[in-house]
Amino acid sequence: MQGIIRTIRDGSGFDILLLLLALVYLVAFSAFPIIYNIIMSLQTVDMFTIASFDRPFVGLKNYYDILSQPLASTIFWNTVKFVVLSIVFQLSIGFGLALFFQQDFPGATWLRGLFLAGWIMPALVVGAIWKWLLAGDFGVINYILMSSGVTDERIFWLSDPDVALYAVIIANVWLGIPFNMLLLSVGLAGIPRDVYEAAELDGAGAFERFRSITLPLMRAQLGAVISLGVIFTLQQFDLIAALTQGGPANSSNVAQYWSWQLSFQTYEISLGSAVSVMMILFVIVVAAVYVRSTHHEHSY
Amino acid sequence: MLQIEIDNLNKHYGGFHALKNIDIAIRNGSFVALVGPSGCGKSTLLRTLAGLEKTSSGDIRIAGTSVIAKPPRERDVAMVFQSYALYPHMDVEHNMNYSMRLKRRPRPEIAARTRAAAETLGLGGLLDRLPKALSGGQRQRVAMGRAIVRNPKVFLFDEPLSNLDAALRVHMRSEIRKLHERLEATSVYVTHDQVEAMTMADHIVVMRLGVVEQQGSPLDLYDKPANKFVAGFIGSPAMNFIPVVVGPDGQSLVIEQDLAQPLVLNRKLNPGSRLWAGLRPEHLSFAPVKGDLALNADVESVESTGSMTFVTAGVASQQLVVAHSGRPGVERGAVIRLHISLENIHLFDRETELAVSG
Ligand SMILES: Nc1ncnc2c1ncn2[C@@H]1O[C@H](COP(=O)(O)OP(=O)(O)O)[C@@H](O)[C@H]1O
Ligand SMILES: [Mg+2]
């Protein structure tokens, strides 16, 4: 007993203890749910069999069933649009703002702080606010668009199947901008000013400096922001729940929300699991890209 | 022919007056050192020459045309930064030929000029290395190579050697100087190290607190410092200063608060004026010299570098550093005779600190 206490206090025992704690945590809260999820996606799980582990094994049948549903292609393309458009706009606006705040002007820090508002607010609250902004009859957005003459008619952002997905994307872009801006600001601040000055003396104009200095030096940060953005966007649930619940008629439904609906609304739990397993596979690929992109960090 | 003319240049950072009425004229092909203590505005002046800082008033002309309103890339100047400022994501070759690629020069020309510069600087085998895989000295050479390939009207250096170790620094000094002689391009070289300035430049500009204190050839500054600051800044070890008062005869200097014998000079000075007497360590000796005056001194410390010996000697309440080449054979605590070469005494007004002749 004395010996054990001593190894824990003085020897390698303490390191092992810390390692074990982390391992136990990972197994209990990450590995187990993921594996359990994968197993469920290979079984038939419904309301009646959910309590027991002894369920019929059906192989890839759930995957086949889910992919052959007519809804699957709608959901797939919605998800692609949701992720791609969200990332493109979050990234370009976030990068633009980061570059803008990189210029030293009075109040820059103060203004930049304001942009973080979106980040500290719960997505559910953001969803509620956007629901007001986007409301068809009394929403601010419609008011602005109509009084400035951009459109003559009200746009029913959340109830028109043609625009509902884009309404959710707009709100999600707003939500993601601060994260993009902040991470890219950190990267920009890390590029020494004299590197730009050297380029200026070498004859590079502002655009050329951006193209041949900023972009390549920001490669690691851009990779990180894009891959994390993809992961966060695939996790975005609250906003959809608050704004459209995937509706109307699944026009704004995306994979993560569908998976939840299958599992917890219609109790087709094995189908919901199959959707989430496919998402996990995709996220693993993205995470691998992220890890690789961090290898490109430059030291100055 | 003048290559760079700086006329009455002023620079303000908000309420801070960083450069005050700077006037400098630089001949084509000369090597000019801007020297002064840290924070005196050397980098600021260099950066205004490059166009990286805006000026508040005054004019800068390069090869006869005013460049005040021109952006850096239209001034045809190249700069070597203290931090080297290499492009971290480009290998040595691309670091050096970036400017030519921007100008879309023909490929064979780019390759030839890059190779020539790399050869000159001994970077031949390193062309495909990234900056992070280079030593400090190699990075410094790449930074120089980047400037050389451009063949600019003016080279600007901002303390380019301050991040190198002492031996390499001394070596690079002569390399840069040789390179300058070969390229014959006008160079402005910022350093806080007066030895660097003295050994490399043919024209030195001494600055303090944003003001040009004096400019001229290295030996001019050494032999005829215009004020006490320049006298103390140029020369190593620094000049000794003793407070003195001119006696009623206008020729003798009485060391203040001391009853030791006065120093009698063959000059006409204002009786009663309060001065600093400046004595270079190498103008003090332990053996008699022509036209000297000897004082009793206590040896307070002896430091030898082998070839040179620096002795701190107490004369009454003053401490004087004596530079002696070789080994003088004096010991701490000994009382010796210190010989002062009177014709080499510099005098400065104690109010204005300006040099006093007479
Ligand atoms: N961007 C700036 N804003 C305000 N003050 C500055 C700026 N750059 C330099 N200074 C001030 O100007 C003075 C001269 O600086 P500098 O030219 O860098 O000195 P050095 O002779 O050491 O190169 C210093 O007092 C410095 O604090
Ligand atoms: Mg400086």
mmCIF file of C-alpha atoms in Angstrom, chain B:
data_model
loop_
_atom_site.group_PDB
_atom_site.id
_atom_site.type_symbol
_atom_site.label_atom_id
_atom_site.label_comp_id
_atom_site.label_asym_id
_atom_site.label_seq_id
_atom_site.Cartn_x
_atom_site.Cartn_y
_atom_site.Cartn_z
ATOM 1 C CA MET B 1 26.651 64.126 -57.947
ATOM 2 C CA LEU B 2 24.166 63.869 -55.117
ATOM 3 C CA GLN B 3 22.117 60.698 -54.941
ATOM 4 C CA ILE B 4 20.064 61.445 -51.832
ATOM 5 C CA GLU B 5 19.126 64.892 -50.573
ATOM 6 C CA ILE B 6 17.157 65.268 -47.384
ATOM 7 C CA ASP B 7 15.936 68.820 -46.851
ATOM 8 C CA ASN B 8 14.632 70.104 -43.557
ATOM 9 C CA LEU B 9 12.796 66.866 -42.883
ATOM 10 C CA ASN B 10 10.417 66.614 -39.933
ATOM 11 C CA LYS B 11 8.471 63.657 -38.663
ATOM 12 C CA HIS B 12 5.870 63.616 -35.912
ATOM 13 C CA TYR B 13 4.271 60.583 -34.290
ATOM 14 C CA GLY B 14 1.205 62.255 -32.852
ATOM 15 C CA GLY B 15 2.635 64.727 -30.350
ATOM 16 C CA PHE B 16 6.105 63.178 -30.479
ATOM 17 C CA HIS B 17 8.641 64.979 -32.663
ATOM 18 C CA ALA B 18 10.742 62.051 -33.893
ATOM 19 C CA LEU B 19 12.868 63.784 -36.568
ATOM 20 C CA LYS B 20 13.766 67.449 -36.285
ATOM 21 C CA ASN B 21 14.911 69.524 -39.270
ATOM 22 C CA ILE B 22 17.086 66.825 -40.781
ATOM 23 C CA ASP B 23 19.429 68.009 -43.567
ATOM 24 C CA ILE B 24 21.632 65.389 -45.178
ATOM 25 C CA ALA B 25 23.231 65.241 -48.610
ATOM 26 C CA ILE B 26 24.627 61.920 -49.786
ATOM 27 C CA ARG B 27 26.982 61.607 -52.745
ATOM 28 C CA ASN B 28 26.380 58.976 -55.394
ATOM 29 C CA GLY B 29 28.154 55.754 -54.462
ATOM 30 C CA SER B 30 29.011 56.661 -50.917
ATOM 31 C CA PHE B 31 28.470 54.533 -47.851
ATOM 32 C CA VAL B 32 26.767 56.552 -45.147
ATOM 33 C CA ALA B 33 26.297 55.396 -41.562
ATOM 34 C CA LEU B 34 23.486 56.754 -39.425
ATOM 35 C CA VAL B 35 24.639 56.269 -35.898
ATOM 36 C CA GLY B 36 23.302 57.228 -32.500
ATOM 37 C CA PRO B 37 21.940 55.767 -29.297
ATOM 38 C CA SER B 38 18.854 53.574 -29.365
ATOM 39 C CA GLY B 39 15.639 55.532 -29.882
ATOM 40 C CA CYS B 40 17.291 58.543 -31.535
ATOM 41 C CA GLY B 41 15.309 58.144 -34.760
ATOM 42 C CA LYS B 42 17.735 56.271 -37.042
ATOM 43 C CA SER B 43 15.218 53.659 -38.103
ATOM 44 C CA THR B 44 12.558 56.310 -38.497
ATOM 45 C CA LEU B 45 14.801 58.288 -40.831
ATOM 46 C CA LEU B 46 15.672 55.183 -42.842
ATOM 47 C CA ARG B 47 12.023 54.213 -43.105
ATOM 48 C CA THR B 48 11.019 57.666 -44.302
ATOM 49 C CA LEU B 49 13.715 57.312 -46.975
ATOM 50 C CA ALA B 50 12.181 53.986 -47.986
ATOM 51 C CA GLY B 51 8.694 55.477 -47.964
ATOM 52 C CA LEU B 52 7.453 53.198 -45.195
ATOM 53 C CA GLU B 53 6.747 56.216 -42.983
ATOM 54 C CA LYS B 54 5.039 59.419 -44.023
ATOM 55 C CA THR B 55 6.918 62.631 -43.433
ATOM 56 C CA SER B 56 5.377 65.655 -41.727
ATOM 57 C CA SER B 57 7.327 68.284 -43.663
ATOM 58 C CA GLY B 58 10.453 68.670 -45.742
ATOM 59 C CA ASP B 59 11.659 66.988 -48.909
ATOM 60 C CA ILE B 60 13.559 63.895 -49.936
ATOM 61 C CA ARG B 61 15.120 63.662 -53.393
ATOM 62 C CA ILE B 62 16.616 60.523 -54.847
ATOM 63 C CA ALA B 63 18.694 61.020 -57.988
ATOM 64 C CA GLY B 64 17.325 64.519 -58.284
ATOM 65 C CA THR B 65 13.590 63.798 -58.153
ATOM 66 C CA SER B 66 11.426 64.304 -55.119
ATOM 67 C CA VAL B 67 10.075 61.001 -53.806
ATOM 68 C CA ILE B 68 8.059 62.436 -50.931
ATOM 69 C CA ALA B 69 4.754 61.580 -52.579
ATOM 70 C CA LYS B 70 5.888 58.241 -54.010
ATOM 71 C CA PRO B 71 5.057 54.850 -52.494
ATOM 72 C CA PRO B 72 8.006 52.609 -51.551
ATOM 73 C CA ARG B 73 7.891 50.559 -54.730
ATOM 74 C CA GLU B 74 8.355 53.606 -56.933
ATOM 75 C CA ARG B 75 11.446 54.810 -55.107
ATOM 76 C CA ASP B 76 13.817 52.126 -56.378
ATOM 77 C CA VAL B 77 15.355 51.513 -52.974
ATOM 78 C CA ALA B 78 16.066 48.140 -51.369
ATOM 79 C CA MET B 79 16.160 47.584 -47.648
ATOM 80 C CA VAL B 80 17.759 44.958 -45.437
ATOM 81 C CA PHE B 81 15.753 44.695 -42.232
ATOM 82 C CA GLN B 82 17.170 44.030 -38.794
ATOM 83 C CA SER B 83 14.869 41.002 -38.515
ATOM 84 C CA TYR B 84 15.687 40.108 -42.178
ATOM 85 C CA ALA B 85 11.911 39.955 -42.883
ATOM 86 C CA LEU B 86 12.301 36.975 -45.194
ATOM 87 C CA TYR B 87 9.145 35.480 -46.686
ATOM 88 C CA PRO B 88 8.714 32.403 -44.472
ATOM 89 C CA HIS B 89 6.848 30.357 -47.067
ATOM 90 C CA MET B 90 9.295 30.915 -49.929
ATOM 91 C CA ASP B 91 12.601 29.146 -50.372
ATOM 92 C CA VAL B 92 15.821 31.106 -50.742
ATOM 93 C CA GLU B 93 15.512 31.340 -54.523
ATOM 94 C CA HIS B 94 11.964 32.655 -54.406
ATOM 95 C CA ASN B 95 12.784 35.040 -51.584
ATOM 96 C CA MET B 96 15.498 36.545 -53.727
ATOM 97 C CA ASN B 97 13.637 36.729 -57.017
ATOM 98 C CA TYR B 98 10.224 37.819 -55.698
ATOM 99 C CA SER B 99 10.732 41.367 -56.985
ATOM 100 C CA MET B 100 11.647 40.154 -60.462
ATOM 101 C CA ARG B 101 8.708 37.766 -60.578
ATOM 102 C CA LEU B 102 6.420 40.658 -59.657
ATOM 103 C CA LYS B 103 7.824 42.641 -62.560
ATOM 104 C CA ARG B 104 7.318 39.614 -64.831
ATOM 105 C CA ARG B 105 10.910 39.624 -66.039
ATOM 106 C CA PRO B 106 11.759 36.880 -68.522
ATOM 107 C CA ARG B 107 12.507 33.567 -66.859
ATOM 108 C CA PRO B 108 16.107 33.192 -68.058
ATOM 109 C CA GLU B 109 16.904 36.665 -66.743
ATOM 110 C CA ILE B 110 15.363 35.863 -63.364
ATOM 111 C CA ALA B 111 17.317 32.628 -63.135
ATOM 112 C CA ALA B 112 20.585 34.247 -64.164
ATOM 113 C CA ARG B 113 20.339 37.178 -61.784
ATOM 114 C CA THR B 114 19.256 34.992 -58.880
ATOM 115 C CA ARG B 115 22.154 32.630 -59.511
ATOM 116 C CA ALA B 116 24.628 35.488 -59.751
ATOM 117 C CA ALA B 117 23.462 37.022 -56.463
ATOM 118 C CA ALA B 118 23.465 33.620 -54.747
ATOM 119 C CA GLU B 119 27.014 33.024 -55.947
ATOM 120 C CA THR B 120 28.198 36.431 -54.763
ATOM 121 C CA LEU B 121 26.817 35.721 -51.304
ATOM 122 C CA GLY B 122 27.813 32.064 -51.112
ATOM 123 C CA LEU B 123 24.226 30.849 -51.065
ATOM 124 C CA GLY B 124 24.613 28.544 -54.066
ATOM 125 C CA GLY B 125 23.754 25.291 -52.323
ATOM 126 C CA LEU B 126 20.869 26.690 -50.323
ATOM 127 C CA LEU B 127 18.521 27.887 -53.044
ATOM 128 C CA ASP B 128 15.721 25.450 -52.243
ATOM 129 C CA ARG B 129 15.822 25.846 -48.466
ATOM 130 C CA LEU B 130 13.098 27.590 -46.499
ATOM 131 C CA PRO B 131 14.242 30.411 -44.202
ATOM 132 C CA LYS B 132 13.509 28.351 -41.107
ATOM 133 C CA ALA B 133 16.148 25.850 -42.219
ATOM 134 C CA LEU B 134 18.877 28.521 -42.339
ATOM 135 C CA SER B 135 21.259 29.846 -39.707
ATOM 136 C CA GLY B 136 21.156 33.495 -38.681
ATOM 137 C CA GLY B 137 24.125 34.353 -40.869
ATOM 138 C CA GLN B 138 22.597 32.620 -43.892
ATOM 139 C CA ARG B 139 19.290 34.425 -43.406
ATOM 140 C CA GLN B 140 21.179 37.677 -43.275
ATOM 141 C CA ARG B 141 22.794 36.825 -46.624
ATOM 142 C CA VAL B 142 19.452 35.968 -48.171
ATOM 143 C CA ALA B 143 18.123 39.341 -47.033
ATOM 144 C CA MET B 144 21.107 40.975 -48.737
ATOM 145 C CA GLY B 145 20.639 38.847 -51.828
ATOM 146 C CA ARG B 146 17.060 39.980 -52.090
ATOM 147 C CA ALA B 147 18.303 43.558 -52.150
ATOM 148 C CA ILE B 148 21.181 42.932 -54.562
ATOM 149 C CA VAL B 149 19.168 41.224 -57.323
ATOM 150 C CA ARG B 150 17.103 44.352 -57.662
ATOM 151 C CA ASN B 151 20.086 46.487 -58.514
ATOM 152 C CA PRO B 152 18.440 49.505 -56.854
ATOM 153 C CA LYS B 153 19.506 53.135 -56.778
ATOM 154 C CA VAL B 154 19.939 53.020 -53.011
ATOM 155 C CA PHE B 155 20.567 50.286 -50.438
ATOM 156 C CA LEU B 156 19.171 50.819 -46.959
ATOM 157 C CA PHE B 157 20.389 48.730 -44.035
ATOM 158 C CA ASP B 158 18.742 48.795 -40.610
ATOM 159 C CA GLU B 159 21.173 47.285 -38.112
ATOM 160 C CA PRO B 160 21.604 44.247 -40.343
ATOM 161 C CA LEU B 161 24.293 42.628 -38.220
ATOM 162 C CA SER B 162 22.890 43.123 -34.754
ATOM 163 C CA ASN B 163 21.468 39.601 -34.550
ATOM 164 C CA LEU B 164 24.752 37.887 -35.396
ATOM 165 C CA ASP B 165 27.470 36.724 -33.032
ATOM 166 C CA ALA B 166 30.548 38.899 -32.600
ATOM 167 C CA ALA B 167 32.907 37.005 -34.915
ATOM 168 C CA LEU B 168 30.402 36.769 -37.751
ATOM 169 C CA ARG B 169 29.535 40.429 -37.278
ATOM 170 C CA VAL B 170 33.120 41.502 -37.814
ATOM 171 C CA HIS B 171 33.377 39.227 -40.843
ATOM 172 C CA MET B 172 30.137 40.512 -42.378
ATOM 173 C CA ARG B 173 31.221 44.121 -41.882
ATOM 174 C CA SER B 174 34.041 43.663 -44.325
ATOM 175 C CA GLU B 175 31.875 41.544 -46.634
ATOM 176 C CA ILE B 176 29.277 44.294 -46.857
ATOM 177 C CA ARG B 177 31.958 46.862 -47.377
ATOM 178 C CA LYS B 178 33.523 44.774 -50.188
ATOM 179 C CA LEU B 179 30.135 44.270 -51.761
ATOM 180 C CA HIS B 180 29.585 48.004 -51.651
ATOM 181 C CA GLU B 181 32.875 48.638 -53.396
ATOM 182 C CA ARG B 182 31.914 46.189 -56.122
ATOM 183 C CA LEU B 183 28.364 47.404 -56.689
ATOM 184 C CA GLU B 184 29.165 51.076 -56.135
ATOM 185 C CA ALA B 185 25.569 51.718 -55.126
ATOM 186 C CA THR B 186 24.745 54.398 -52.603
ATOM 187 C CA SER B 187 24.181 52.806 -49.195
ATOM 188 C CA VAL B 188 22.682 54.131 -45.995
ATOM 189 C CA TYR B 189 23.549 51.986 -43.037
ATOM 190 C CA VAL B 190 21.914 52.351 -39.622
ATOM 191 C CA THR B 191 23.771 51.157 -36.575
ATOM 192 C CA HIS B 192 23.998 51.995 -32.902
ATOM 193 C CA ASP B 193 27.550 50.694 -32.880
ATOM 194 C CA GLN B 194 30.018 53.502 -33.523
ATOM 195 C CA VAL B 195 32.823 51.024 -34.272
ATOM 196 C CA GLU B 196 30.726 49.621 -37.107
ATOM 197 C CA ALA B 197 30.081 53.131 -38.367
ATOM 198 C CA MET B 198 33.760 54.142 -38.125
ATOM 199 C CA THR B 199 35.054 51.048 -39.903
ATOM 200 C CA MET B 200 32.466 50.819 -42.680
ATOM 201 C CA ALA B 201 31.308 54.285 -43.635
ATOM 202 C CA ASP B 202 32.907 57.086 -45.572
ATOM 203 C CA HIS B 203 30.375 59.553 -44.192
ATOM 204 C CA ILE B 204 28.868 59.356 -40.719
ATOM 205 C CA VAL B 205 25.745 61.102 -39.483
ATOM 206 C CA VAL B 206 25.512 61.187 -35.696
ATOM 207 C CA MET B 207 21.982 61.557 -34.365
ATOM 208 C CA ARG B 208 20.507 62.158 -30.944
ATOM 209 C CA LEU B 209 16.862 62.680 -29.953
ATOM 210 C CA GLY B 210 15.781 63.190 -33.557
ATOM 211 C CA VAL B 211 18.472 65.761 -34.317
ATOM 212 C CA VAL B 212 21.590 65.447 -36.476
ATOM 213 C CA GLU B 213 24.368 66.355 -34.055
ATOM 214 C CA GLN B 214 27.192 66.249 -36.585
ATOM 215 C CA GLN B 215 28.103 64.679 -39.897
ATOM 216 C CA GLY B 216 31.354 64.178 -41.714
ATOM 217 C CA SER B 217 34.080 61.679 -42.463
ATOM 218 C CA PRO B 218 34.888 59.214 -39.660
ATOM 219 C CA LEU B 219 38.203 60.841 -38.813
ATOM 220 C CA ASP B 220 36.680 64.331 -38.911
ATOM 221 C CA LEU B 221 34.198 63.304 -36.271
ATOM 222 C CA TYR B 222 36.951 61.717 -34.249
ATOM 223 C CA ASP B 223 39.379 64.601 -34.485
ATOM 224 C CA LYS B 224 36.953 67.509 -34.428
ATOM 225 C CA PRO B 225 33.798 66.584 -32.573
ATOM 226 C CA ALA B 226 31.381 69.501 -32.703
ATOM 227 C CA ASN B 227 29.989 68.905 -29.247
ATOM 228 C CA LYS B 228 30.375 66.871 -26.115
ATOM 229 C CA PHE B 229 27.816 64.269 -27.212
ATOM 230 C CA VAL B 230 29.641 63.411 -30.440
ATOM 231 C CA ALA B 231 32.984 63.454 -28.628
ATOM 232 C CA GLY B 232 31.663 60.959 -26.097
ATOM 233 C CA PHE B 233 29.862 58.804 -28.640
ATOM 234 C CA ILE B 234 32.647 58.367 -31.197
ATOM 235 C CA GLY B 235 35.679 56.484 -30.001
ATOM 236 C CA SER B 236 36.079 53.468 -27.778
ATOM 237 C CA PRO B 237 36.668 53.543 -24.869
ATOM 238 C CA ALA B 238 34.796 56.819 -24.566
ATOM 239 C CA MET B 239 36.492 60.172 -24.089
ATOM 240 C CA ASN B 240 37.165 61.263 -20.480
ATOM 241 C CA PHE B 241 35.521 64.497 -19.393
ATOM 242 C CA ILE B 242 36.766 66.646 -16.524
ATOM 243 C CA PRO B 243 35.053 69.823 -15.346
ATOM 244 C CA VAL B 244 37.502 72.707 -15.525
ATOM 245 C CA VAL B 245 37.508 76.477 -15.108
ATOM 246 C CA VAL B 246 39.686 78.773 -17.217
ATOM 247 C CA GLY B 247 42.137 80.680 -15.054
ATOM 248 C CA PRO B 248 42.567 84.522 -15.185
ATOM 249 C CA ASP B 249 45.363 84.187 -17.766
ATOM 250 C CA GLY B 250 42.956 82.641 -20.304
ATOM 251 C CA GLN B 251 45.378 79.760 -20.787
ATOM 252 C CA SER B 252 45.348 77.577 -17.714
ATOM 253 C CA LEU B 253 42.618 75.122 -16.920
ATOM 254 C CA VAL B 254 41.972 74.565 -13.252
ATOM 255 C CA ILE B 255 40.428 71.234 -12.509
ATOM 256 C CA GLU B 256 37.334 72.034 -10.506
ATOM 257 C CA GLN B 257 37.287 71.225 -6.782
ATOM 258 C CA ASP B 258 40.941 70.326 -6.975
ATOM 259 C CA LEU B 259 44.109 72.016 -5.948
ATOM 260 C CA ALA B 260 46.198 69.952 -8.309
ATOM 261 C CA GLN B 261 48.346 71.842 -10.754
ATOM 262 C CA PRO B 262 46.490 73.545 -13.614
ATOM 263 C CA LEU B 263 46.729 72.387 -17.214
ATOM 264 C CA VAL B 264 48.284 75.235 -19.151
ATOM 265 C CA LEU B 265 47.308 75.346 -22.815
ATOM 266 C CA ASN B 266 48.672 77.488 -25.564
ATOM 267 C CA ARG B 267 45.209 78.829 -26.426
ATOM 268 C CA LYS B 268 43.185 81.973 -25.876
ATOM 269 C CA LEU B 269 40.159 81.260 -23.729
ATOM 270 C CA ASN B 270 37.691 83.407 -21.822
ATOM 271 C CA PRO B 271 38.957 83.758 -18.243
ATOM 272 C CA GLY B 272 36.509 82.256 -15.763
ATOM 273 C CA SER B 273 34.534 80.245 -18.308
ATOM 274 C CA ARG B 274 33.407 76.844 -17.151
ATOM 275 C CA LEU B 275 34.330 74.055 -19.557
ATOM 276 C CA TRP B 276 34.601 70.323 -19.987
ATOM 277 C CA ALA B 277 38.081 69.162 -20.835
ATOM 278 C CA GLY B 278 37.842 66.093 -23.030
ATOM 279 C CA LEU B 279 40.735 63.639 -23.061
ATOM 280 C CA ARG B 280 40.768 60.558 -25.236
ATOM 281 C CA PRO B 281 42.032 57.455 -23.420
ATOM 282 C CA GLU B 282 44.683 56.987 -26.106
ATOM 283 C CA HIS B 283 46.029 60.509 -25.480
ATOM 284 C CA LEU B 284 46.932 59.668 -21.919
ATOM 285 C CA SER B 285 50.111 57.748 -21.284
ATOM 286 C CA PHE B 286 52.431 56.487 -18.610
ATOM 287 C CA ALA B 287 55.555 57.666 -20.390
ATOM 288 C CA PRO B 288 56.465 61.251 -21.286
ATOM 289 C CA VAL B 289 55.364 62.493 -24.711
ATOM 290 C CA LYS B 290 56.101 65.725 -26.507
ATOM 291 C CA GLY B 291 54.294 68.746 -25.060
ATOM 292 C CA ASP B 292 52.761 66.875 -22.205
ATOM 293 C CA LEU B 293 51.909 67.594 -18.655
ATOM 294 C CA ALA B 294 52.330 65.038 -15.923
ATOM 295 C CA LEU B 295 50.017 64.495 -12.973
ATOM 296 C CA ASN B 296 50.128 62.098 -10.051
ATOM 297 C CA ALA B 297 47.498 59.407 -10.342
ATOM 298 C CA ASP B 298 46.361 56.357 -8.372
ATOM 299 C CA VAL B 299 45.794 53.199 -10.326
ATOM 300 C CA GLU B 300 42.253 52.080 -9.504
ATOM 301 C CA SER B 301 41.790 49.206 -11.895
ATOM 302 C CA VAL B 302 43.632 47.458 -14.724
ATOM 303 C CA GLU B 303 41.828 45.570 -17.487
ATOM 304 C CA SER B 304 43.756 43.895 -20.233
ATOM 305 C CA THR B 305 42.499 42.366 -23.475
ATOM 306 C CA GLY B 306 45.977 41.053 -24.189
ATOM 307 C CA SER B 307 46.886 43.520 -26.880
ATOM 308 C CA MET B 308 45.357 46.548 -25.159
ATOM 309 C CA THR B 309 45.291 47.529 -21.509
ATOM 310 C CA PHE B 310 42.727 49.898 -20.042
ATOM 311 C CA VAL B 311 43.740 51.502 -16.791
ATOM 312 C CA THR B 312 41.397 53.557 -14.655
ATOM 313 C CA ALA B 313 43.450 56.188 -12.912
ATOM 314 C CA GLY B 314 42.266 58.556 -10.179
ATOM 315 C CA VAL B 315 43.524 62.109 -10.495
ATOM 316 C CA ALA B 316 42.381 63.912 -7.380
ATOM 317 C CA SER B 317 38.595 63.315 -7.409
ATOM 318 C CA GLN B 318 38.395 62.524 -11.144
ATOM 319 C CA GLN B 319 38.617 59.151 -12.817
ATOM 320 C CA LEU B 320 40.379 58.863 -16.152
ATOM 321 C CA VAL B 321 40.520 55.832 -18.423
ATOM 322 C CA VAL B 322 43.866 55.316 -20.081
ATOM 323 C CA ALA B 323 44.255 53.136 -23.171
ATOM 324 C CA HIS B 324 47.693 51.631 -23.513
ATOM 325 C CA SER B 325 48.699 49.325 -26.301
ATOM 326 C CA GLY B 326 50.628 46.450 -24.810
ATOM 327 C CA ARG B 327 51.267 45.863 -21.115
ATOM 328 C CA PRO B 328 52.129 48.999 -19.134
ATOM 329 C CA GLY B 329 53.273 47.037 -16.075
ATOM 330 C CA VAL B 330 51.257 49.065 -13.577
ATOM 331 C CA GLU B 331 49.323 47.519 -10.735
ATOM 332 C CA ARG B 332 46.208 48.369 -8.862
ATOM 333 C CA GLY B 333 46.945 50.659 -5.917
ATOM 334 C CA ALA B 334 50.191 52.007 -7.367
ATOM 335 C CA VAL B 335 50.832 55.734 -7.659
ATOM 336 C CA ILE B 336 52.048 56.696 -11.109
ATOM 337 C CA ARG B 337 52.784 59.734 -13.243
ATOM 338 C CA LEU B 338 50.127 60.251 -15.906
ATOM 339 C CA HIS B 339 51.151 62.191 -18.991
ATOM 340 C CA ILE B 340 48.517 64.228 -20.808
ATOM 341 C CA SER B 341 49.102 65.297 -24.379
ATOM 342 C CA LEU B 342 47.968 68.894 -24.130
ATOM 343 C CA GLU B 343 47.493 69.564 -27.831
ATOM 344 C CA ASN B 344 44.927 66.774 -27.971
ATOM 345 C CA ILE B 345 42.658 68.218 -25.292
ATOM 346 C CA HIS B 346 39.135 68.957 -26.522
ATOM 347 C CA LEU B 347 37.184 71.717 -24.831
ATOM 348 C CA PHE B 348 33.412 72.022 -24.574
ATOM 349 C CA ASP B 349 31.267 74.727 -23.049
ATOM 350 C CA ARG B 350 29.574 73.375 -19.963
ATOM 351 C CA GLU B 351 26.291 75.186 -20.704
ATOM 352 C CA THR B 352 25.896 74.581 -24.441
ATOM 353 C CA GLU B 353 28.177 71.504 -24.658
ATOM 354 C CA LEU B 354 29.480 72.924 -27.955
ATOM 355 C CA ALA B 355 33.145 72.651 -28.814
ATOM 356 C CA VAL B 356 35.220 75.664 -27.747
ATOM 357 C CA SER B 357 38.209 76.622 -29.843
ATOM 358 C CA GLY B 358 40.802 79.123 -28.921
#
